[in-house]
């Protein structure tokens, strides 16, 4: 993915943001959005016995996919930068990733897709927290 | 828009959330996402002299459209409800709406699309704040 | 929703597009995206016996919500207008709305949310088809 | 990105779809959505003289980001699979990627972000066309 190429070729000053943390966070948000969309769908394909236990997991996945996608978009824009917006969006994203990781984590031993998705949510939560911290 | 019909036909308990405030907030988020997408595009069609002054406005519009759309989606889901996520998403949405209203407001006397969009952003900010308060 | 105000305040020529059909289609796409997001979630809240029968319905709802949202965004932009893109996006949207209406329609007698959503999908399909026809 | 892990861990049959082409296409759509969001913003940061020439490029970028994101989501779902929807969404995506690649390509010699983005759009167009062909 050319995330770092796009950040590097930005024609104006990026300010004091940590570029490596920014690139990492955009990449993790995109990966997490995809994992969550796919995990929600994989949950839907589980057996009639399993499916009712996965309601909350599917809903968490759908919320997490939406918030991660929007976070990746907000982070990909630097013109007219507003640190308050970035910070609040990142905090909401870290919260929804943690919640989804916890929920998927409860099904990780039974469903491989939940295990992979929980790990991706943890990586995304961490990347959001690292970037928030670097914003000062 | 059948937002209230969909809320009314939800097959489980919605908990203590204020239904009217919920319906209102979803409707305002959708209207705001559309206004901001359209305002960004209308700004792009302004004259060569005007366009450079609208950079920050376009970027605010794009961020606001994304956050409002995601907020409408999160609010439209009630299964496995997590008040922390709803609260943080609503707060981020109120912040981005206020910022976009301020920015569009600066161009409202010159550009009708900025005037209409600023008013919509104010309505959406208010609806988010009202719903956050009702969450307790 | 200020969709018509935003279309009216666009600072350049909209070309030969039918403005009423455009406004109507944007409004129906937004309403349909919301109905489908809410219907997917309402399906998730149905009983353990019902839930397994609603797998395909939930998936159709999620696809339809995504395609309708993107269609509303593409239709809200007029700068650098490309009729081929508009036409193909509208055709994909009409197809996914028809498919989702058919699927929700099969559960309409049992689930009020599916009935409301199926009707909204039909309105959106019709609005997309009307707008495609008006593009010539 | 764990796209291939998520595809591999899907608990049901994926049918006759080419898994490698599917994974590739999802990855290219996500990368393209990000490149286009970032390129639109980078264009907004160009000089007052350059900016008016980039109107159509910004709009193409925004359309392409939205369509690629929705395509990645539709492709990430397999439950209740409908080949007609997949095919029409992929065709719309290939069209919007080609159009955006052409537009960005015209600015590639002047703006590095347009060069990187044009190449990404070409890769995504190709991945969509390959997957459409494999659908039969």
Coordinates of C-alpha atoms in Angstrom, one line a residue:
Chain A
X1 CA 0.0 0.0 0.0
X2 CA 1.4 3.4 -1.0
X3 CA 0.3 5.1 2.3
X4 CA 3.9 6.2 3.1
X5 CA 4.4 7.4 -0.5
X6 CA 1.3 9.5 -0.2
X7 CA 2.4 11.0 3.1
X8 CA 5.9 11.7 1.7
X9 CA 4.6 13.4 -1.4
X10 CA 2.3 15.8 0.5
X11 CA 3.1 19.2 -0.9
X12 CA 2.9 21.2 2.3
X13 CA 4.3 20.9 5.9
X14 CA 2.7 18.2 8.0
X15 CA 3.4 20.1 11.2
X16 CA 4.7 18.3 14.2
X17 CA 2.9 15.0 13.7
X18 CA 5.0 11.8 13.9
X19 CA 5.0 10.6 10.2
X20 CA 5.8 7.0 11.0
X21 CA 3.0 6.8 13.6
X22 CA 0.6 8.4 11.2
X23 CA 1.4 6.0 8.3
X24 CA 1.2 3.0 10.8
X25 CA -2.2 4.2 12.1
X26 CA -3.7 4.7 8.7
X27 CA -2.6 1.2 7.6
X28 CA -3.9 -0.4 10.8
X29 CA -7.3 1.3 10.5
X30 CA -7.7 0.1 6.9
X31 CA -6.7 -3.4 7.8
X32 CA -9.0 -3.4 10.8
X33 CA -12.0 -2.1 8.8
X34 CA -11.5 -5.0 6.4
X35 CA -11.0 -7.6 9.1
X36 CA -14.2 -6.4 10.9
X37 CA -16.3 -6.4 7.8
X38 CA -15.1 -9.9 7.0
X39 CA -15.5 -11.2 10.6
X40 CA -19.1 -10.0 10.7
X41 CA -19.8 -11.9 7.6
X42 CA -17.9 -15.0 8.7
X43 CA -19.9 -14.9 12.0
X44 CA -23.1 -14.9 9.9
X45 CA -22.0 -18.1 8.2
X46 CA -21.5 -20.0 11.5
X47 CA -23.9 -22.8 12.4
X48 CA -27.4 -22.3 13.7
X49 CA -26.2 -23.2 17.2
X50 CA -23.3 -20.7 17.1
X51 CA -25.0 -17.8 15.4
X52 CA -27.1 -16.6 18.3
X53 CA -24.0 -16.3 20.5
X54 CA -22.4 -14.0 17.9
X55 CA -24.9 -11.2 17.8
X56 CA -22.9 -8.8 19.8
X57 CA -19.7 -9.8 18.0
X58 CA -21.3 -8.9 14.6
X59 CA -22.6 -5.6 15.8
X60 CA -19.2 -4.7 17.3
X61 CA -17.5 -5.7 14.0
X62 CA -19.9 -3.4 12.1
X63 CA -19.3 -0.4 14.4
X64 CA -15.6 -1.0 14.4
X65 CA -15.4 -1.2 10.6
X66 CA -17.3 2.1 10.2
X67 CA -15.2 4.0 12.8
X68 CA -11.9 2.7 11.5
X69 CA -12.7 3.6 7.9
X70 CA -13.6 7.1 8.9
X71 CA -10.5 7.4 11.1
X72 CA -8.3 6.4 8.1
X73 CA -10.0 9.1 6.0
X74 CA -9.6 11.8 8.6
X75 CA -6.0 10.9 9.1
X76 CA -5.3 11.0 5.4
X77 CA -6.2 14.7 5.2
X78 CA -3.8 17.4 6.4
X79 CA -5.1 20.6 4.8
X80 CA -6.8 22.8 7.4
X81 CA -5.7 20.3 10.1
X82 CA -7.5 20.5 13.4
X83 CA -5.8 18.6 16.3
X84 CA -9.0 18.5 18.4
X85 CA -10.9 16.6 15.7
X86 CA -8.0 14.2 15.1
X87 CA -7.7 13.5 18.8
X88 CA -11.4 12.8 19.4
X89 CA -11.7 10.6 16.3
X90 CA -8.6 8.6 17.4
X91 CA -10.0 8.2 20.9
X92 CA -13.4 7.0 19.6
X93 CA -11.5 4.6 17.3
X94 CA -9.3 3.2 20.1
X95 CA -12.4 2.7 22.2
X96 CA -14.4 0.8 19.5
X97 CA -11.3 -1.3 18.6
X98 CA -10.8 -2.3 22.3
X99 CA -14.4 -3.2 22.6
X100 CA -14.4 -5.2 19.4
X101 CA -11.1 -6.9 20.4
X102 CA -12.7 -7.9 23.7
X103 CA -15.8 -9.3 22.1
X104 CA -14.0 -11.2 19.3
X105 CA -11.5 -12.4 21.8
X106 CA -14.2 -14.3 23.6
X107 CA -14.8 -16.4 20.5
X108 CA -11.2 -16.7 19.4
X109 CA -10.7 -20.2 20.6
X110 CA -13.7 -21.4 18.6
X111 CA -13.5 -19.2 15.5
X112 CA -10.3 -18.6 13.7
X113 CA -11.8 -15.4 12.1
X114 CA -12.5 -14.0 15.5
X115 CA -9.0 -14.7 16.6
X116 CA -7.4 -13.0 13.6
X117 CA -9.8 -10.1 13.9
X118 CA -9.2 -9.6 17.6
X119 CA -5.5 -9.4 17.0
X120 CA -6.0 -6.8 14.2
X121 CA -8.3 -4.8 16.5
X122 CA -5.5 -4.8 19.2
X123 CA -2.9 -3.6 16.7
X124 CA -5.3 -0.8 15.6
X125 CA -6.1 0.2 19.1
X126 CA -2.4 0.5 19.9
X127 CA -1.6 2.5 16.8
X128 CA -4.4 4.9 17.6
X129 CA -3.1 5.3 21.2
X130 CA 0.5 5.8 20.0
X131 CA -0.6 8.5 17.5
X132 CA -2.8 10.3 20.1
X133 CA 0.2 10.4 22.5
X134 CA 2.4 11.8 19.8
X135 CA -0.1 14.7 19.2
X136 CA 0.9 16.1 22.6
Chain B
X1 CA -37.3 9.0 5.6
X2 CA -38.5 6.0 7.6
X3 CA -36.0 6.5 10.4
X4 CA -38.8 6.6 13.0
X5 CA -40.5 3.5 11.5
X6 CA -37.3 1.6 11.7
X7 CA -36.7 2.6 15.3
X8 CA -40.3 1.8 16.2
X9 CA -40.1 -1.7 14.5
X10 CA -37.0 -2.7 16.4
X11 CA -37.8 -6.2 17.8
X12 CA -36.0 -5.7 21.2
X13 CA -35.9 -3.2 24.0
X14 CA -34.0 0.0 23.2
X15 CA -33.1 0.5 26.8
X16 CA -33.3 4.0 28.3
X17 CA -32.4 5.9 25.2
X18 CA -34.7 8.9 24.3
X19 CA -36.3 7.6 21.1
X20 CA -37.2 11.1 19.7
X21 CA -33.7 12.4 20.3
X22 CA -32.3 9.2 18.6
X23 CA -34.4 9.6 15.5
X24 CA -33.7 13.3 15.3
X25 CA -30.0 12.8 15.6
X26 CA -29.9 10.1 12.9
X27 CA -31.8 12.3 10.5
X28 CA -29.6 15.3 11.2
X29 CA -26.4 13.2 10.7
X30 CA -27.6 12.0 7.3
X31 CA -28.7 15.5 6.2
X32 CA -25.3 16.9 7.4
X33 CA -23.3 14.2 5.6
X34 CA -25.1 15.1 2.4
X35 CA -24.8 18.9 2.9
X36 CA -21.1 18.6 3.6
X37 CA -20.4 16.4 0.6
X38 CA -22.4 18.8 -1.6
X39 CA -20.8 21.9 -0.1
X40 CA -17.2 20.6 -0.6
X41 CA -18.1 20.1 -4.3
X42 CA -19.8 23.5 -4.6
X43 CA -16.7 25.1 -3.2
X44 CA -14.6 23.3 -5.8
X45 CA -16.8 25.0 -8.5
X46 CA -16.2 28.5 -7.2
X47 CA -14.1 31.0 -9.2
X48 CA -10.3 30.8 -9.4
X49 CA -10.1 33.8 -7.0
X50 CA -12.4 32.2 -4.5
X51 CA -11.2 28.7 -4.6
X52 CA -7.9 29.2 -2.7
X53 CA -9.8 30.7 0.2
X54 CA -12.0 27.6 0.5
X55 CA -9.3 25.0 1.1
X56 CA -10.0 24.6 4.8
X57 CA -13.7 24.7 4.2
X58 CA -13.5 21.8 1.7
X59 CA -11.4 19.7 4.1
X60 CA -13.8 20.5 7.0
X61 CA -16.7 19.4 4.8
X62 CA -15.1 16.1 3.9
X63 CA -14.2 15.2 7.5
X64 CA -17.7 16.2 8.7
X65 CA -19.4 14.1 6.0
X66 CA -17.4 11.0 7.0
X67 CA -17.9 11.4 10.7
X68 CA -21.6 12.2 10.4
X69 CA -22.2 9.1 8.2
X70 CA -20.4 6.8 10.6
X71 CA -22.4 8.4 13.5
X72 CA -25.7 7.7 11.7
X73 CA -24.6 4.1 11.2
X74 CA -23.5 3.5 14.8
X75 CA -26.8 5.1 16.1
X76 CA -28.8 2.9 13.8
X77 CA -27.6 -0.2 15.6
X78 CA -28.9 -1.2 19.0
X79 CA -27.9 -4.9 19.4
X80 CA -25.0 -5.3 21.8
X81 CA -25.3 -1.6 22.6
X82 CA -22.2 0.0 24.2
X83 CA -22.9 3.4 25.7
X84 CA -19.2 4.3 25.8
X85 CA -18.9 3.9 22.1
X86 CA -22.1 5.9 21.4
X87 CA -20.9 8.7 23.7
X88 CA -17.4 9.0 22.2
X89 CA -18.7 8.9 18.6
X90 CA -21.4 11.5 19.4
X91 CA -18.8 13.8 21.0
X92 CA -16.4 13.5 18.0
X93 CA -19.4 14.2 15.7
X94 CA -20.4 17.3 17.7
X95 CA -16.8 18.6 17.6
X96 CA -16.4 18.1 13.8
X97 CA -19.9 19.7 13.2
X98 CA -19.0 22.7 15.3
X99 CA -15.7 23.1 13.5
X100 CA -17.3 22.8 10.1
X101 CA -20.1 25.2 11.0
X102 CA -17.6 27.8 12.1
X103 CA -15.6 27.4 8.9
X104 CA -18.6 27.4 6.5
X105 CA -20.0 30.3 8.6
X106 CA -17.1 32.5 7.5
X107 CA -18.1 32.1 3.9
X108 CA -21.9 32.2 4.4
X109 CA -22.3 35.8 3.3
X110 CA -20.6 35.1 0.0
X111 CA -21.7 31.5 -0.8
X112 CA -25.2 30.3 -0.3
X113 CA -24.1 26.7 -0.2
X114 CA -21.8 27.5 2.8
X115 CA -24.7 29.3 4.5
X116 CA -27.1 26.3 4.1
X117 CA -24.3 23.9 5.1
X118 CA -23.3 25.9 8.2
X119 CA -27.0 25.9 9.4
X120 CA -27.2 22.1 8.9
X121 CA -24.0 21.6 10.8
X122 CA -25.4 23.6 13.7
X123 CA -28.5 21.5 13.8
X124 CA -26.5 18.3 13.7
X125 CA -24.1 19.5 16.5
X126 CA -27.2 20.4 18.6
X127 CA -28.8 17.0 18.0
X128 CA -25.6 15.2 19.0
X129 CA -25.3 17.2 22.2
X130 CA -29.0 16.6 23.1
X131 CA -28.6 12.9 22.6
X132 CA -25.3 12.7 24.6
X133 CA -27.0 14.5 27.4
X134 CA -30.0 12.1 27.3
X135 CA -27.6 9.1 27.6
X136 CA -26.9 10.2 31.2
Chain C
X1 CA -33.1 17.6 4.6
X2 CA -31.6 20.5 2.6
X3 CA -30.8 18.3 -0.4
X4 CA -32.8 20.6 -2.8
X5 CA -31.2 23.8 -1.2
X6 CA -27.8 22.4 -1.8
X7 CA -28.6 21.4 -5.4
X8 CA -30.2 24.9 -6.0
X9 CA -27.2 26.7 -4.5
X10 CA -24.6 24.9 -6.7
X11 CA -22.5 27.8 -8.2
X12 CA -22.1 26.3 -11.7
X13 CA -24.3 24.8 -14.4
X14 CA -25.6 21.3 -13.6
X15 CA -25.8 20.4 -17.2
X16 CA -28.9 18.5 -18.6
X17 CA -29.5 16.4 -15.5
X18 CA -33.2 16.4 -14.2
X19 CA -32.8 18.3 -10.9
X20 CA -36.0 16.9 -9.3
X21 CA -35.0 13.4 -10.2
X22 CA -31.5 14.1 -8.8
X23 CA -32.8 15.4 -5.5
X24 CA -35.3 12.6 -5.2
X25 CA -32.6 10.0 -5.9
X26 CA -30.2 11.4 -3.3
X27 CA -32.9 11.5 -0.7
X28 CA -34.0 7.9 -1.4
X29 CA -30.4 6.6 -1.3
X30 CA -29.8 8.2 2.1
X31 CA -33.1 6.9 3.5
X32 CA -32.3 3.4 2.0
X33 CA -28.8 3.3 3.5
X34 CA -30.3 4.0 6.9
X35 CA -33.2 1.6 6.6
X36 CA -30.8 -1.2 5.5
X37 CA -28.3 -0.5 8.4
X38 CA -31.2 -0.6 10.8
X39 CA -32.9 -3.6 9.3
X40 CA -29.6 -5.6 9.5
X41 CA -29.4 -4.8 13.2
X42 CA -33.1 -5.5 13.8
X43 CA -32.6 -8.9 12.1
X44 CA -29.7 -9.6 14.5
X45 CA -32.1 -9.0 17.4
X46 CA -34.7 -11.6 16.3
X47 CA -35.1 -14.9 18.2
X48 CA -32.7 -17.8 18.0
X49 CA -35.2 -19.6 15.8
X50 CA -35.6 -16.8 13.4
X51 CA -32.0 -15.6 13.2
X52 CA -30.6 -18.4 11.0
X53 CA -33.2 -17.6 8.3
X54 CA -32.1 -14.0 8.2
X55 CA -28.5 -14.5 7.2
X56 CA -29.0 -13.6 3.6
X57 CA -31.2 -10.7 4.5
X58 CA -28.6 -9.2 6.8
X59 CA -25.9 -9.5 4.2
X60 CA -28.1 -8.0 1.5
X61 CA -28.9 -5.1 3.9
X62 CA -25.2 -4.5 4.5
X63 CA -24.3 -4.4 0.8
X64 CA -27.3 -2.2 0.0
X65 CA -26.4 0.3 2.8
X66 CA -22.9 0.6 1.4
X67 CA -23.8 1.0 -2.2
X68 CA -26.6 3.5 -1.5
X69 CA -24.4 5.6 0.6
X70 CA -21.7 5.8 -2.1
X71 CA -24.4 6.5 -4.7
X72 CA -25.7 9.4 -2.6
X73 CA -22.1 10.8 -2.4
X74 CA -21.4 10.4 -6.1
X75 CA -24.7 12.1 -7.0
X76 CA -24.0 15.0 -4.6
X77 CA -20.9 15.9 -6.7
X78 CA -21.2 17.8 -10.0
X79 CA -17.7 19.2 -10.6
X80 CA -15.9 17.3 -13.3
X81 CA -19.0 15.3 -13.9
X82 CA -18.6 12.0 -15.7
X83 CA -21.9 10.5 -17.0
X84 CA -20.4 7.0 -17.4
X85 CA -19.5 6.8 -13.7
X86 CA -22.9 8.1 -12.7
X87 CA -24.7 5.6 -14.9
X88 CA -22.7 2.6 -13.7
X89 CA -23.0 3.5 -10.1
X90 CA -26.8 4.1 -10.5
X91 CA -27.2 0.7 -12.2
X92 CA -25.3 -1.1 -9.5
X93 CA -27.4 0.7 -6.9
X94 CA -30.7 -0.3 -8.6
X95 CA -29.5 -3.9 -8.8
X96 CA -28.6 -4.1 -5.1
X97 CA -31.8 -2.3 -4.1
X98 CA -33.9 -4.8 -6.1
X99 CA -32.1 -7.7 -4.6
X100 CA -32.4 -6.4 -1.1
X101 CA -36.1 -5.6 -1.6
X102 CA -36.7 -9.1 -2.8
X103 CA -34.9 -10.6 0.2
X104 CA -36.5 -8.3 2.8
X105 CA -39.9 -8.9 1.0
X106 CA -39.7 -12.6 1.9
X107 CA -39.7 -11.7 5.6
X108 CA -42.1 -8.8 5.4
X109 CA -45.1 -10.6 6.7
X110 CA -43.2 -11.7 9.8
X111 CA -40.9 -8.8 10.5
X112 CA -42.2 -5.2 10.3
X113 CA -38.6 -3.9 9.9
X114 CA -38.2 -6.0 6.8
X115 CA -41.5 -4.7 5.4
X116 CA -40.5 -1.1 5.9
X117 CA -37.1 -1.7 4.5
X118 CA -38.4 -3.6 1.5
X119 CA -40.6 -0.7 0.6
X120 CA -37.7 1.8 1.0
X121 CA -35.5 -0.4 -1.2
X122 CA -38.3 -0.4 -3.9
X123 CA -38.5 3.4 -3.8
X124 CA -34.8 3.8 -4.1
X125 CA -34.6 1.3 -7.0
X126 CA -37.3 3.3 -8.8
X127 CA -35.5 6.6 -8.1
X128 CA -32.2 5.2 -9.5
X129 CA -33.9 3.9 -12.6
X130 CA -35.8 7.2 -13.2
X131 CA -32.5 9.1 -12.9
X132 CA -30.6 6.7 -15.2
X133 CA -33.3 7.1 -17.8
X134 CA -33.2 10.9 -17.5
X135 CA -29.4 10.8 -18.2
X136 CA -30.2 9.8 -21.8
Chain D
X1 CA -3.0 -6.8 6.2
X2 CA -4.7 -10.0 7.2
X3 CA -7.0 -10.0 4.1
X4 CA -5.9 -13.5 3.1
X5 CA -6.2 -14.8 6.7
X6 CA -9.7 -13.6 6.8
X7 CA -10.6 -15.2 3.5
X8 CA -8.9 -18.4 4.5
X9 CA -10.7 -18.6 7.8
X10 CA -14.2 -18.1 6.3
X11 CA -16.3 -20.9 7.8
X12 CA -18.2 -21.8 4.6
X13 CA -17.6 -22.6 1.0
X14 CA -16.5 -19.6 -1.1
X15 CA -17.9 -21.1 -4.2
X16 CA -16.0 -20.9 -7.5
X17 CA -14.5 -17.5 -6.9
X18 CA -10.7 -17.3 -7.5
X19 CA -9.4 -16.7 -3.9
X20 CA -6.1 -15.1 -4.9
X21 CA -7.9 -12.7 -7.3
X22 CA -10.4 -11.9 -4.5
X23 CA -7.7 -11.1 -1.9
X24 CA -5.7 -9.0 -4.4
X25 CA -8.8 -7.0 -5.4
X26 CA -9.8 -6.2 -1.8
X27 CA -6.2 -5.1 -1.0
X28 CA -6.0 -2.9 -4.1
X29 CA -9.4 -1.3 -3.4
X30 CA -8.4 -0.4 0.1
X31 CA -5.0 1.0 -1.1
X32 CA -6.8 2.9 -3.8
X33 CA -9.4 4.4 -1.5
X34 CA -6.6 5.7 0.7
X35 CA -4.5 7.0 -2.2
X36 CA -7.4 8.9 -3.6
X37 CA -8.5 10.4 -0.3
X38 CA -4.8 11.5 0.3
X39 CA -4.4 12.8 -3.3
X40 CA -7.6 14.9 -3.1
X41 CA -6.2 16.5 0.0
X42 CA -2.7 16.9 -1.4
X43 CA -4.3 18.7 -4.5
X44 CA -6.0 21.0 -2.1
X45 CA -2.6 22.0 -0.7
X46 CA -1.1 23.0 -4.1
X47 CA -0.4 26.6 -4.9
X48 CA -3.1 29.2 -5.8
X49 CA -2.0 28.9 -9.5
X50 CA -2.2 25.1 -9.5
X51 CA -5.3 24.6 -7.5
X52 CA -7.9 25.7 -10.2
X53 CA -6.5 23.1 -12.6
X54 CA -7.0 20.3 -10.1
X55 CA -10.8 20.7 -9.6
X56 CA -11.7 17.7 -11.8
X57 CA -8.8 15.6 -10.2
X58 CA -10.1 16.3 -6.7
X59 CA -13.6 15.3 -7.6
X60 CA -12.4 12.1 -9.4
X61 CA -10.4 11.2 -6.3
X62 CA -13.4 11.6 -4.0
X63 CA -15.7 9.5 -6.2
X64 CA -12.9 6.8 -6.6
X65 CA -12.3 6.7 -2.8
X66 CA -16.0 6.1 -2.1
X67 CA -16.5 3.5 -4.8
X68 CA -13.3 1.6 -3.9
X69 CA -14.2 1.5 -0.3
X70 CA -17.7 0.1 -1.0
X71 CA -16.2 -2.4 -3.4
X72 CA -13.8 -3.7 -0.7
X73 CA -16.7 -4.1 1.7
X74 CA -19.0 -5.9 -0.8
X75 CA -16.1 -8.2 -1.7
X76 CA -15.4 -9.0 1.9
X77 CA -18.8 -10.5 2.3
X78 CA -19.6 -14.0 1.0
X79 CA -22.8 -15.0 2.9
X80 CA -25.8 -14.9 0.6
X81 CA -23.5 -14.2 -2.3
X82 CA -25.0 -12.6 -5.4
X83 CA -22.8 -12.7 -8.5
X84 CA -24.8 -10.0 -10.3
X85 CA -24.2 -7.5 -7.5
X86 CA -20.5 -8.3 -7.3
X87 CA -20.1 -8.0 -11.1
X88 CA -21.9 -4.6 -11.4
X89 CA -20.0 -3.2 -8.4
X90 CA -16.7 -4.4 -9.8
X91 CA -17.5 -2.9 -13.2
X92 CA -18.4 0.5 -11.7
X93 CA -15.2 0.3 -9.7
X94 CA -13.1 -0.4 -12.7
X95 CA -14.7 2.5 -14.6
X96 CA -14.1 5.0 -11.8
X97 CA -10.5 3.8 -11.3
X98 CA -9.8 4.2 -15.0
X99 CA -11.3 7.7 -15.1
X100 CA -9.4 8.7 -12.0
X101 CA -6.1 7.2 -13.3
X102 CA -6.6 9.2 -16.5
X103 CA -7.2 12.4 -14.6
X104 CA -4.4 12.0 -12.1
X105 CA -2.1 10.9 -15.0
X106 CA -2.4 14.3 -16.6
X107 CA -0.9 15.9 -13.5
X108 CA 1.7 13.1 -12.8
X109 CA 4.7 14.9 -14.2
X110 CA 4.0 17.9 -12.0
X111 CA 2.7 16.4 -8.8
X112 CA 4.2 13.3 -7.3
X113 CA 1.0 12.5 -5.3
X114 CA -0.9 12.4 -8.6
X115 CA 1.7 10.1 -10.1
X116 CA 1.6 7.6 -7.2
X117 CA -2.2 7.8 -7.1
X118 CA -2.6 7.2 -10.9
X119 CA -0.4 4.1 -10.6
X120 CA -2.5 2.8 -7.7
X121 CA -5.7 3.4 -9.7
X122 CA -4.3 1.4 -12.6
X123 CA -3.5 -1.5 -10.3
X124 CA -7.0 -1.4 -8.8
X125 CA -8.7 -1.2 -12.2
X126 CA -6.7 -4.2 -13.3
X127 CA -7.5 -6.2 -10.1
X128 CA -11.2 -5.5 -10.6
X129 CA -11.1 -6.5 -14.3
X130 CA -9.2 -9.7 -13.4
X131 CA -11.8 -10.6 -10.7
X132 CA -14.7 -9.9 -13.0
X133 CA -13.3 -12.2 -15.6
X134 CA -12.8 -14.9 -13.1
X135 CA -16.5 -14.7 -12.1
X136 CA -17.3 -16.2 -15.5

